[in-house]
PDB file of N, CA, C, O and CB in Angstrom:
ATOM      1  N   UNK A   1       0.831  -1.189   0.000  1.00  0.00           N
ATOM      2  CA  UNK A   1       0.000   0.000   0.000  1.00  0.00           C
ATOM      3  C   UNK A   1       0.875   1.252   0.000  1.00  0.00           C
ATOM      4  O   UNK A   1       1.770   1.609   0.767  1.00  0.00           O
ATOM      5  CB  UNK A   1      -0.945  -0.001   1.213  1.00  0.00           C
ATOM      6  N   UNK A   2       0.455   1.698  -0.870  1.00  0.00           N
ATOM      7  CA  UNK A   2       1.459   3.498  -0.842  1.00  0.00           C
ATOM      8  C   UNK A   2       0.909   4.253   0.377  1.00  0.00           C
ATOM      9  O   UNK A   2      -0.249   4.081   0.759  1.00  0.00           O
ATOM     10  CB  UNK A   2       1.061   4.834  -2.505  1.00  0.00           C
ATOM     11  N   UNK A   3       1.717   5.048   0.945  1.00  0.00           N
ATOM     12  CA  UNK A   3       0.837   5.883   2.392  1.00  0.00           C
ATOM     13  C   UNK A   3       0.599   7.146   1.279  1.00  0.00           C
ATOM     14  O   UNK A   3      -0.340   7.828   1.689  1.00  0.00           O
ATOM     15  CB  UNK A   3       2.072   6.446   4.346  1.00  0.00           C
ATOM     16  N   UNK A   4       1.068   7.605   0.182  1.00  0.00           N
ATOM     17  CA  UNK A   4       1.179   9.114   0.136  1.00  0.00           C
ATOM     18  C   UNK A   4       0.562   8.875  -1.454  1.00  0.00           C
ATOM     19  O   UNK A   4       1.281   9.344  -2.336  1.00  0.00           O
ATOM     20  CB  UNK A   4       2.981   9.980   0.443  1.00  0.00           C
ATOM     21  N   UNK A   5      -0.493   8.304  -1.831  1.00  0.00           N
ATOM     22  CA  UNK A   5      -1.272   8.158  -2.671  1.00  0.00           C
ATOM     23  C   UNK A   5      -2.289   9.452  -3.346  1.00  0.00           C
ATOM     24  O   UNK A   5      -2.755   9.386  -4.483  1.00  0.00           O
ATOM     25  CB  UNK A   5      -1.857   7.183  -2.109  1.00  0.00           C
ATOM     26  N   UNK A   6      -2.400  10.019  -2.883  1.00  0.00           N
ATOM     27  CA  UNK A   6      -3.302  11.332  -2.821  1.00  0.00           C
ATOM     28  C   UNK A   6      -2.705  12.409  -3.129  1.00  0.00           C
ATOM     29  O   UNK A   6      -3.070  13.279  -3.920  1.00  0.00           O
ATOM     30  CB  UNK A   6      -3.863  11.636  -1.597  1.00  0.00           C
ATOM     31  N   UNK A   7      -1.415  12.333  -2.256  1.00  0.00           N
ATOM     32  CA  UNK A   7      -0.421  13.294  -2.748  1.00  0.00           C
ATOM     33  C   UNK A   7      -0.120  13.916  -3.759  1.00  0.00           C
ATOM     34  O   UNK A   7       0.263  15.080  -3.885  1.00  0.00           O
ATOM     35  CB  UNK A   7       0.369  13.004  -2.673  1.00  0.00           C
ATOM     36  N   UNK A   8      -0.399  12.669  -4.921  1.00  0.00           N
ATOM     37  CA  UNK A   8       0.557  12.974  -6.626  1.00  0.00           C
ATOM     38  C   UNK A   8      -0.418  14.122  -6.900  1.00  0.00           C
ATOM     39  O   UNK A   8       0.101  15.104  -7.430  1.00  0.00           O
ATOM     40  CB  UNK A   8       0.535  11.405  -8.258  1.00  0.00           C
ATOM     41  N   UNK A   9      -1.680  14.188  -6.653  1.00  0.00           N
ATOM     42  CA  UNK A   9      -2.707  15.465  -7.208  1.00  0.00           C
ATOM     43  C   UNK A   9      -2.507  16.192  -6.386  1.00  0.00           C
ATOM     44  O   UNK A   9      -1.302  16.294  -6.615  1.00  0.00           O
ATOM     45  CB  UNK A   9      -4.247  15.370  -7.384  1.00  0.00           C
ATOM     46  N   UNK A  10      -2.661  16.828  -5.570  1.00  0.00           N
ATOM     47  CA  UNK A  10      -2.683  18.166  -4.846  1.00  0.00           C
ATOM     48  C   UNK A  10      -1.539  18.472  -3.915  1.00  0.00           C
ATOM     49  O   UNK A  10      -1.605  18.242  -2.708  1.00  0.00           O
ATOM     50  CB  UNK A  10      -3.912  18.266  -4.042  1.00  0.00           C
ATOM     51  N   UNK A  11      -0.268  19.105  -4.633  1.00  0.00           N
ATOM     52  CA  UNK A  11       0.794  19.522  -3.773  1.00  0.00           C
ATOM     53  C   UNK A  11       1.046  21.178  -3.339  1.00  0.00           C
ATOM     54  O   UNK A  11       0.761  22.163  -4.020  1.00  0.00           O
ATOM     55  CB  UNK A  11       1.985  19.007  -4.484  1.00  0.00           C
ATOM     56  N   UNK A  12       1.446  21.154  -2.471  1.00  0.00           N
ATOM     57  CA  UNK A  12       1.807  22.600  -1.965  1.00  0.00           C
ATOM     58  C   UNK A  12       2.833  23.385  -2.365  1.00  0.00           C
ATOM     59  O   UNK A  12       3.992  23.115  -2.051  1.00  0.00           O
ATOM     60  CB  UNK A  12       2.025  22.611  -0.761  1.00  0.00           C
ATOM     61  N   UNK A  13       2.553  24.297  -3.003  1.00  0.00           N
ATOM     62  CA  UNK A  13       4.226  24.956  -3.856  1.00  0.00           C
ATOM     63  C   UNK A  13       4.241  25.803  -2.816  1.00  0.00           C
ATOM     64  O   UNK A  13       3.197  26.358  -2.473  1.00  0.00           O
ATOM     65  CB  UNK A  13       4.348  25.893  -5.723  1.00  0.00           C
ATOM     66  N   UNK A  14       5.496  26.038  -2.126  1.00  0.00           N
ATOM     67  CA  UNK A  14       6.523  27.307  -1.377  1.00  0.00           C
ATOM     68  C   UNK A  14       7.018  28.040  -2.275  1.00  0.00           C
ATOM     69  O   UNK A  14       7.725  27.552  -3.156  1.00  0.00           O
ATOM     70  CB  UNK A  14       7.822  26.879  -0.540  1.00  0.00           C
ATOM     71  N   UNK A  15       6.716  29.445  -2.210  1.00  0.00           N
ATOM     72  CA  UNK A  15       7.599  30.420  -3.364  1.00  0.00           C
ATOM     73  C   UNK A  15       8.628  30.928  -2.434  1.00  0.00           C
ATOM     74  O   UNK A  15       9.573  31.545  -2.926  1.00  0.00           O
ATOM     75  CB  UNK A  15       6.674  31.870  -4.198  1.00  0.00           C
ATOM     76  N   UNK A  16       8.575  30.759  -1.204  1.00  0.00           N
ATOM     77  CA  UNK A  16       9.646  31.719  -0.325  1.00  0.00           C
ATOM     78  C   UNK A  16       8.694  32.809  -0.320  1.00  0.00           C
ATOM     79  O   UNK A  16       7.686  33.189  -0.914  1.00  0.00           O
ATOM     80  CB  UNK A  16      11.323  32.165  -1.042  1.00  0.00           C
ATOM     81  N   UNK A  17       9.607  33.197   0.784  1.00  0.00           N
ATOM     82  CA  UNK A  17       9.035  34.488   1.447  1.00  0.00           C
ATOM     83  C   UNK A  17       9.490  35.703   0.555  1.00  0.00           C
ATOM     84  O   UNK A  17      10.592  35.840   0.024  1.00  0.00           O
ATOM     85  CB  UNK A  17       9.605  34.687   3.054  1.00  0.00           C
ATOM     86  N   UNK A  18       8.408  36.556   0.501  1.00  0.00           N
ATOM     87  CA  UNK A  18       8.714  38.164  -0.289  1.00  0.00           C
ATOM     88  C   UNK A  18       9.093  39.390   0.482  1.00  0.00           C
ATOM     89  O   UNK A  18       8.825  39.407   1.684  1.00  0.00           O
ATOM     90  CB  UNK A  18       7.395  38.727  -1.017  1.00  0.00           C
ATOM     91  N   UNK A  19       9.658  40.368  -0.042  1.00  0.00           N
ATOM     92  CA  UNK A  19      10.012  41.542   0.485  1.00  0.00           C
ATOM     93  C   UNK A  19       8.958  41.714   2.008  1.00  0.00           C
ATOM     94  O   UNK A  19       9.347  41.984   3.145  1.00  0.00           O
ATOM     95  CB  UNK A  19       9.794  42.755  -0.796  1.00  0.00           C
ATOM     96  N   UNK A  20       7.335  41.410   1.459  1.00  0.00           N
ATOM     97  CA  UNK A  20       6.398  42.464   1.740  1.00  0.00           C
ATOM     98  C   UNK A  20       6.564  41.412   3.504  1.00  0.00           C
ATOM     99  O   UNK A  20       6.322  41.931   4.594  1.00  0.00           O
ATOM    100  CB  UNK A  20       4.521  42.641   0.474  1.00  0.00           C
ATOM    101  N   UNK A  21       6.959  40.116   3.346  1.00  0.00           N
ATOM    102  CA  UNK A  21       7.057  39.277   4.598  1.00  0.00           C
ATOM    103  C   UNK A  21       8.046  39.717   5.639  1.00  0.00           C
ATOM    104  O   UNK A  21       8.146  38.889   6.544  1.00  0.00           O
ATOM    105  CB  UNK A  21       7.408  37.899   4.237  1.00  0.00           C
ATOM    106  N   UNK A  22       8.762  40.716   5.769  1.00  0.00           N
ATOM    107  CA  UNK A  22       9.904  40.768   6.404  1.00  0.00           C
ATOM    108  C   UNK A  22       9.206  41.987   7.386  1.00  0.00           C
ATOM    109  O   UNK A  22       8.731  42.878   6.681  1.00  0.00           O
ATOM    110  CB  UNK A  22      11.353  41.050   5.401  1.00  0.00           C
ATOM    111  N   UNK A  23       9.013  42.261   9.053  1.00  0.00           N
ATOM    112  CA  UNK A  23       8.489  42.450   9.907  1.00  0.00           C
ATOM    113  C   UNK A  23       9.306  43.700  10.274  1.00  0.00           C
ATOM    114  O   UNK A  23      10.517  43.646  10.486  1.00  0.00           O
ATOM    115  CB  UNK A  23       8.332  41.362  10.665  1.00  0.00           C
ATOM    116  N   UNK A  24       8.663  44.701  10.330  1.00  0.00           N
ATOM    117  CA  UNK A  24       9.411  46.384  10.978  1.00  0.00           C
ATOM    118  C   UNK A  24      10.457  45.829  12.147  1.00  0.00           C
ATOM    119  O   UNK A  24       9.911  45.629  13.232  1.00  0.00           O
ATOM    120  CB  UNK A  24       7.913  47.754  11.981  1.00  0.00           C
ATOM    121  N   UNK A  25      11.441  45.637  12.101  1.00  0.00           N
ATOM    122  CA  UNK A  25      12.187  45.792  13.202  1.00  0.00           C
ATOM    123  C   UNK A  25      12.373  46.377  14.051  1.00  0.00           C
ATOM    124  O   UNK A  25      13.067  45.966  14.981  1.00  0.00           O
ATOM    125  CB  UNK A  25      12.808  45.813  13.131  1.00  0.00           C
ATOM    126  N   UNK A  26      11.678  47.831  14.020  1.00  0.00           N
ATOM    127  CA  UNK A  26      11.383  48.711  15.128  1.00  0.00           C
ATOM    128  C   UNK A  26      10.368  48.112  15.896  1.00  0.00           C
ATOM    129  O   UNK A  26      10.441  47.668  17.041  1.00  0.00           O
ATOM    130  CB  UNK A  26      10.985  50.058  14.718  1.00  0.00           C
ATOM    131  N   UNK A  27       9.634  48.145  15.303  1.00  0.00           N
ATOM    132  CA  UNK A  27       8.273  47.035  16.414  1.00  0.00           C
ATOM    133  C   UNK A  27       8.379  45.855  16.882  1.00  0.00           C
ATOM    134  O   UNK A  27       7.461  45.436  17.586  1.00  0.00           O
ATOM    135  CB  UNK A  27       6.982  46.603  15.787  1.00  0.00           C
ATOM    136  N   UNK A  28       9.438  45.085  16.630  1.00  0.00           N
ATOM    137  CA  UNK A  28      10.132  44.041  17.132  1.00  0.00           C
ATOM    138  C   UNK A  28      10.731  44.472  19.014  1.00  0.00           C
ATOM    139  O   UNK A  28      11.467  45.437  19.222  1.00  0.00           O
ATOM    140  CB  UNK A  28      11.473  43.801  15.860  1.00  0.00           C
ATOM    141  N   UNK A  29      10.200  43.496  20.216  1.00  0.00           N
ATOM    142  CA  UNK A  29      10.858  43.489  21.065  1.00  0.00           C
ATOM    143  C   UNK A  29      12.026  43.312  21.143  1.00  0.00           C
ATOM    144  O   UNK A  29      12.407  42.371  20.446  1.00  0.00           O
ATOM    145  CB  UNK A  29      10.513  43.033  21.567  1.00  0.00           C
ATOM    146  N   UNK A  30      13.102  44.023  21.929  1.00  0.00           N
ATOM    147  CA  UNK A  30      14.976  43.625  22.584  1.00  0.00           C
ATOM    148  C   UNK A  30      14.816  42.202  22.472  1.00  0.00           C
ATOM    149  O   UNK A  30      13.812  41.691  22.968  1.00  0.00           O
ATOM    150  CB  UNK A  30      15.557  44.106  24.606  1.00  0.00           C
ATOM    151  N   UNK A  31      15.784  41.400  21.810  1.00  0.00           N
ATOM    152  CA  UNK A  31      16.048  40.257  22.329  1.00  0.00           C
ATOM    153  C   UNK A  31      16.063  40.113  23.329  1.00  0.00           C
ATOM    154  O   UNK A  31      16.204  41.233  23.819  1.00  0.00           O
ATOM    155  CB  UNK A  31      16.813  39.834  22.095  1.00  0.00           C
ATOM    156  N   UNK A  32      15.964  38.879  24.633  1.00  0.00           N
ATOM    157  CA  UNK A  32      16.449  39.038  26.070  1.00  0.00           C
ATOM    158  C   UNK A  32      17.036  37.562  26.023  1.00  0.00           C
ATOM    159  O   UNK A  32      16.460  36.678  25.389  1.00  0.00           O
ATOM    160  CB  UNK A  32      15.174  39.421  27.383  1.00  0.00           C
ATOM    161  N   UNK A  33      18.592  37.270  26.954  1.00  0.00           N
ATOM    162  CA  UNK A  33      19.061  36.666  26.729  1.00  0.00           C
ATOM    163  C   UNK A  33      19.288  35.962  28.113  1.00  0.00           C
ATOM    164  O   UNK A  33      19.717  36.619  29.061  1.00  0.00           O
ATOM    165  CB  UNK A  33      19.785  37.111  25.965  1.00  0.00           C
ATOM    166  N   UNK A  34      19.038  34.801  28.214  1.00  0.00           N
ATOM    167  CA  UNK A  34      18.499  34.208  29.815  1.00  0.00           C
ATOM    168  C   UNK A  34      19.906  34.549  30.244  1.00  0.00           C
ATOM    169  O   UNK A  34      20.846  35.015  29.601  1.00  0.00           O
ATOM    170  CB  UNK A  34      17.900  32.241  30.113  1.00  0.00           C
ATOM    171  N   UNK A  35      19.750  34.065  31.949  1.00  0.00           N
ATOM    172  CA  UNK A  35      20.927  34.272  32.366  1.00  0.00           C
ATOM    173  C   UNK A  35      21.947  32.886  32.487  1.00  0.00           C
ATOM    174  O   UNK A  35      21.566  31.787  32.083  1.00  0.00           O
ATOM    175  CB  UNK A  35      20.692  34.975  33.610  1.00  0.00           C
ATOM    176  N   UNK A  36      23.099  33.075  33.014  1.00  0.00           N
ATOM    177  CA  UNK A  36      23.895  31.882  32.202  1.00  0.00           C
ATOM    178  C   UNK A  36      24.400  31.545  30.944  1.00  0.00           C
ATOM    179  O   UNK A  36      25.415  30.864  30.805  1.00  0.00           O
ATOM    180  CB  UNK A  36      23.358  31.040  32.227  1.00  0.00           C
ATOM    181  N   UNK A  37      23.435  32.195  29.601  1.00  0.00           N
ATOM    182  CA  UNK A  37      24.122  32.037  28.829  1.00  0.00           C
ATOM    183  C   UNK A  37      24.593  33.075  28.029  1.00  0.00           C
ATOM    184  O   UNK A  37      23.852  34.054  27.936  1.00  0.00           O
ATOM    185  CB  UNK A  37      23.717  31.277  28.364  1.00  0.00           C
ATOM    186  N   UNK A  38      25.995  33.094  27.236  1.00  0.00           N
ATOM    187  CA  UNK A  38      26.850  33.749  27.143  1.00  0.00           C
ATOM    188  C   UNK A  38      26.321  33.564  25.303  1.00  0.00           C
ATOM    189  O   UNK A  38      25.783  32.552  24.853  1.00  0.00           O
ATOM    190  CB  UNK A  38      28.334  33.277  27.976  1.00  0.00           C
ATOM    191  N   UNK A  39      26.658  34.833  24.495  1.00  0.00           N
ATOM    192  CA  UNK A  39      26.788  35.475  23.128  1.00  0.00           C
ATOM    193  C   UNK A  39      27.963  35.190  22.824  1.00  0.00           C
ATOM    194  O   UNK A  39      28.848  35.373  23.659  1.00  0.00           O
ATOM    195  CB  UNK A  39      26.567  36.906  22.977  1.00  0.00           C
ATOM    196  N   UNK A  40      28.256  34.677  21.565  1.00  0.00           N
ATOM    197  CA  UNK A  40      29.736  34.347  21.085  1.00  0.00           C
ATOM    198  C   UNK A  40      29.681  34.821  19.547  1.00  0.00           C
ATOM    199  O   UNK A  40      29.526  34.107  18.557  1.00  0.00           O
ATOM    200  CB  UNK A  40      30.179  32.562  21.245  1.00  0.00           C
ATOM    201  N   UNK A  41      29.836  36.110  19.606  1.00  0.00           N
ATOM    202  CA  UNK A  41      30.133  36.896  18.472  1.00  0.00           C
ATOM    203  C   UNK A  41      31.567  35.884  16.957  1.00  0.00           C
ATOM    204  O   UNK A  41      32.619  35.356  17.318  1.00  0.00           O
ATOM    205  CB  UNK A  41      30.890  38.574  19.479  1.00  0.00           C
ATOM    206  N   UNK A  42      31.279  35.913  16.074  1.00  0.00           N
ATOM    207  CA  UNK A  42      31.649  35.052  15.061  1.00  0.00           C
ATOM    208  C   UNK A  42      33.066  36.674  14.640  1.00  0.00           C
ATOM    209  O   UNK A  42      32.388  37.458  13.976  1.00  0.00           O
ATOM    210  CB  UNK A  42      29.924  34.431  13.652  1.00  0.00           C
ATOM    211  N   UNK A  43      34.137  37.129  14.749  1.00  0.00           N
ATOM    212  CA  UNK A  43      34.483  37.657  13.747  1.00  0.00           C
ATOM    213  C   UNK A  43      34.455  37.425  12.226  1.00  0.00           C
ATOM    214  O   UNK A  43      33.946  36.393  11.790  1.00  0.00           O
ATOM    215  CB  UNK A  43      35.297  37.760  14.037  1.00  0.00           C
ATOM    216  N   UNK A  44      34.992  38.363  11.392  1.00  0.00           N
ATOM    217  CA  UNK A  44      35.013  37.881  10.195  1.00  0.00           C
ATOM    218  C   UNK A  44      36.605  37.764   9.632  1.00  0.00           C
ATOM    219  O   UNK A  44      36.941  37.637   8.455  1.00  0.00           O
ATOM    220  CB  UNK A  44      34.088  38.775   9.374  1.00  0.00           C
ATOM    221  N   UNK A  45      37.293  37.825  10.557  1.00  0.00           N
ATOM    222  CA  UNK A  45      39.045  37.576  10.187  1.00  0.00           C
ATOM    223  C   UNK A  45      38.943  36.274   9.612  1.00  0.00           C
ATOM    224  O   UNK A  45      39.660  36.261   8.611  1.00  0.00           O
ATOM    225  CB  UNK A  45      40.292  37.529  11.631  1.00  0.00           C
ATOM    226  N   UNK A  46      38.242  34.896   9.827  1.00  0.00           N
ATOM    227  CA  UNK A  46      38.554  33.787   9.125  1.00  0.00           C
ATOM    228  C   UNK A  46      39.015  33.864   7.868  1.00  0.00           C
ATOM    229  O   UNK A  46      40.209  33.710   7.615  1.00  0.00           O
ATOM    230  CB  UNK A  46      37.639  33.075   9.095  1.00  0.00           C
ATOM    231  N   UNK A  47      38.081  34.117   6.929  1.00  0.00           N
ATOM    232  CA  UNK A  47      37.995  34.590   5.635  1.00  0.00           C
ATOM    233  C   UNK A  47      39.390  34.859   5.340  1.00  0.00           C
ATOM    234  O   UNK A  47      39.921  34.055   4.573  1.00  0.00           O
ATOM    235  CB  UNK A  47      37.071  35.780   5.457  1.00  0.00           C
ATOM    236  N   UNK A  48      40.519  36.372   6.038  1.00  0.00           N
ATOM    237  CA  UNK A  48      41.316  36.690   5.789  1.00  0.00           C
ATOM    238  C   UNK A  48      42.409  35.349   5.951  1.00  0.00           C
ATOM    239  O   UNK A  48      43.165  34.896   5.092  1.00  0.00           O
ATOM    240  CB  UNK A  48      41.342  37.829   6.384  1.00  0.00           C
ATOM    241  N   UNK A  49      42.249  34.990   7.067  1.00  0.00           N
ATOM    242  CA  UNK A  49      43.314  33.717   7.451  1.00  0.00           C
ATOM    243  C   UNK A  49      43.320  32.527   6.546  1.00  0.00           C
ATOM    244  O   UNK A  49      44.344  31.888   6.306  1.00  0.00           O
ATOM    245  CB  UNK A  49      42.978  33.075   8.894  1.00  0.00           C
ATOM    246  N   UNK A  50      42.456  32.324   6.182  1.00  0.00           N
ATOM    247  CA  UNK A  50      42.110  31.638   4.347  1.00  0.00           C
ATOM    248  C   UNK A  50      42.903  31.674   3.822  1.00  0.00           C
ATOM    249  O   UNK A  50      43.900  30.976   3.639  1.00  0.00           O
ATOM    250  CB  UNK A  50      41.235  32.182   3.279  1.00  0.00           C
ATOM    251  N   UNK A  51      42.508  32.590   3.487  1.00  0.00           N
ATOM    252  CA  UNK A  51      43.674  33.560   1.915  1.00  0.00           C
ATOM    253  C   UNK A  51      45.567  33.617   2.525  1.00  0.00           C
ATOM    254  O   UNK A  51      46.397  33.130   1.758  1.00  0.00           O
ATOM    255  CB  UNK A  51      42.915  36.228   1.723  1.00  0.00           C
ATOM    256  N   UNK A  52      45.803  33.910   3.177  1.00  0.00           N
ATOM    257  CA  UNK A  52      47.168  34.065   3.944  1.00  0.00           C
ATOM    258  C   UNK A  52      47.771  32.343   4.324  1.00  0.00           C
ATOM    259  O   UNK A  52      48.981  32.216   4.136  1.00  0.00           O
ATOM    260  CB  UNK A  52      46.812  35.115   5.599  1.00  0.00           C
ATOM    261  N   UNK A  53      47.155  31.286   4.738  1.00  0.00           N
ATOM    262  CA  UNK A  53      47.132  30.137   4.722  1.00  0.00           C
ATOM    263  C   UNK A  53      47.851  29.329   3.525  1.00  0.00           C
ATOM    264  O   UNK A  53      48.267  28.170   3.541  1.00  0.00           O
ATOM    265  CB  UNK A  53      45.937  29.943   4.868  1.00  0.00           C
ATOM    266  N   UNK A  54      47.878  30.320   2.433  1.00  0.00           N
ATOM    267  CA  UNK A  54      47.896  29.703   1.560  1.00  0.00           C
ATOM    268  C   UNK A  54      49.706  29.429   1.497  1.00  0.00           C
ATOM    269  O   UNK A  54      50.327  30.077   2.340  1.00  0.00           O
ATOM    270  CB  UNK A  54      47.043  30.420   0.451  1.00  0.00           C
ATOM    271  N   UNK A  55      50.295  28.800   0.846  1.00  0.00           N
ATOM    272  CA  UNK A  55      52.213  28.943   0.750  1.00  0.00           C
ATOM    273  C   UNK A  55      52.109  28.457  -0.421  1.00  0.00           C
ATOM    274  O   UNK A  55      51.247  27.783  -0.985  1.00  0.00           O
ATOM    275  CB  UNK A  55      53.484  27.972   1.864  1.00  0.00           C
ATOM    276  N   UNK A  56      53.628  29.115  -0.879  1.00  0.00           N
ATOM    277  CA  UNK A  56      53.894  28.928  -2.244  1.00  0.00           C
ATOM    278  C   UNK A  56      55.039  27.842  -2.041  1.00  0.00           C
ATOM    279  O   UNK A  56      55.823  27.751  -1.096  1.00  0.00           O
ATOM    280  CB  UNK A  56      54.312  30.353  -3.086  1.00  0.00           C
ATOM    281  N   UNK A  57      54.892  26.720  -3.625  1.00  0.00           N
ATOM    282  CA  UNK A  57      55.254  26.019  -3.662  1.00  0.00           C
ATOM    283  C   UNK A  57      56.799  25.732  -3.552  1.00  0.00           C
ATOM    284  O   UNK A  57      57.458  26.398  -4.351  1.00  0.00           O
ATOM    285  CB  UNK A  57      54.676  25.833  -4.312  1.00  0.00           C
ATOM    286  N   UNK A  58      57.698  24.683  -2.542  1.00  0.00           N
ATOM    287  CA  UNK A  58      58.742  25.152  -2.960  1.00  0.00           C
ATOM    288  C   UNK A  58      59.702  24.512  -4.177  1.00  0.00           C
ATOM    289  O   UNK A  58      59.485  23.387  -4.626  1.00  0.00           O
ATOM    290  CB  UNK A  58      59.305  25.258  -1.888  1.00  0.00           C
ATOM    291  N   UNK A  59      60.541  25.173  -4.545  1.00  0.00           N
ATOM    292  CA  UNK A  59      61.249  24.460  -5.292  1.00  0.00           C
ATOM    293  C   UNK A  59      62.627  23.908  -5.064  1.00  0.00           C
ATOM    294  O   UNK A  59      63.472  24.387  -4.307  1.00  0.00           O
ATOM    295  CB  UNK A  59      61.242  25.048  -6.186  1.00  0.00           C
ATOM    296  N   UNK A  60      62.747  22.817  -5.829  1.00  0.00           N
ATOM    297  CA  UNK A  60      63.957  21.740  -5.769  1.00  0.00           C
ATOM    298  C   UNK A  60      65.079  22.365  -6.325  1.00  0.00           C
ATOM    299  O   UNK A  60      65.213  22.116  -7.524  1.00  0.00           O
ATOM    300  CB  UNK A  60      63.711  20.358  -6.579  1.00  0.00           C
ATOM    301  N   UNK A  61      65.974  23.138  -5.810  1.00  0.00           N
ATOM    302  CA  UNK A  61      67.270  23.252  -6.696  1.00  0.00           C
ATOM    303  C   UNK A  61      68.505  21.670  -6.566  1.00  0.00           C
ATOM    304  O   UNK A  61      69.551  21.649  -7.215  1.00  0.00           O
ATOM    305  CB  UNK A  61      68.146  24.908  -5.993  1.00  0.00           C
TER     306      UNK A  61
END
């Protein structure tokens, strides 16, 4: 027995969300962040350390 028989006719298309979906951020409450736990900000130096990571090949004299 197939469970999802019904399915093949009537499916649900998602277009994603549009501009008009995205919520005033001013009217948005402060985050509040319980106590105990700690924010761990991501820099963006990785990226740079990437690129610098890199070494040039050496050569055989």
């Amino acid at each position: 027995m197939k469970s999802g028989a019904g399915d093949e006719k009537t499916k649900e298309i998602f277009a994603g969300p549009s501009f008009n979906d995205t919520p005033d951020l001013d009217a948005l409450p402060a985050p509040t962040i319980p106590e105990g736990f700690t924010v761990k900000i991501d820099k963006q130096d990785k990226s740079k350390k990437k690129t610098k990571s890199k070494k040039n090949p050496q050569k055989n004299k």
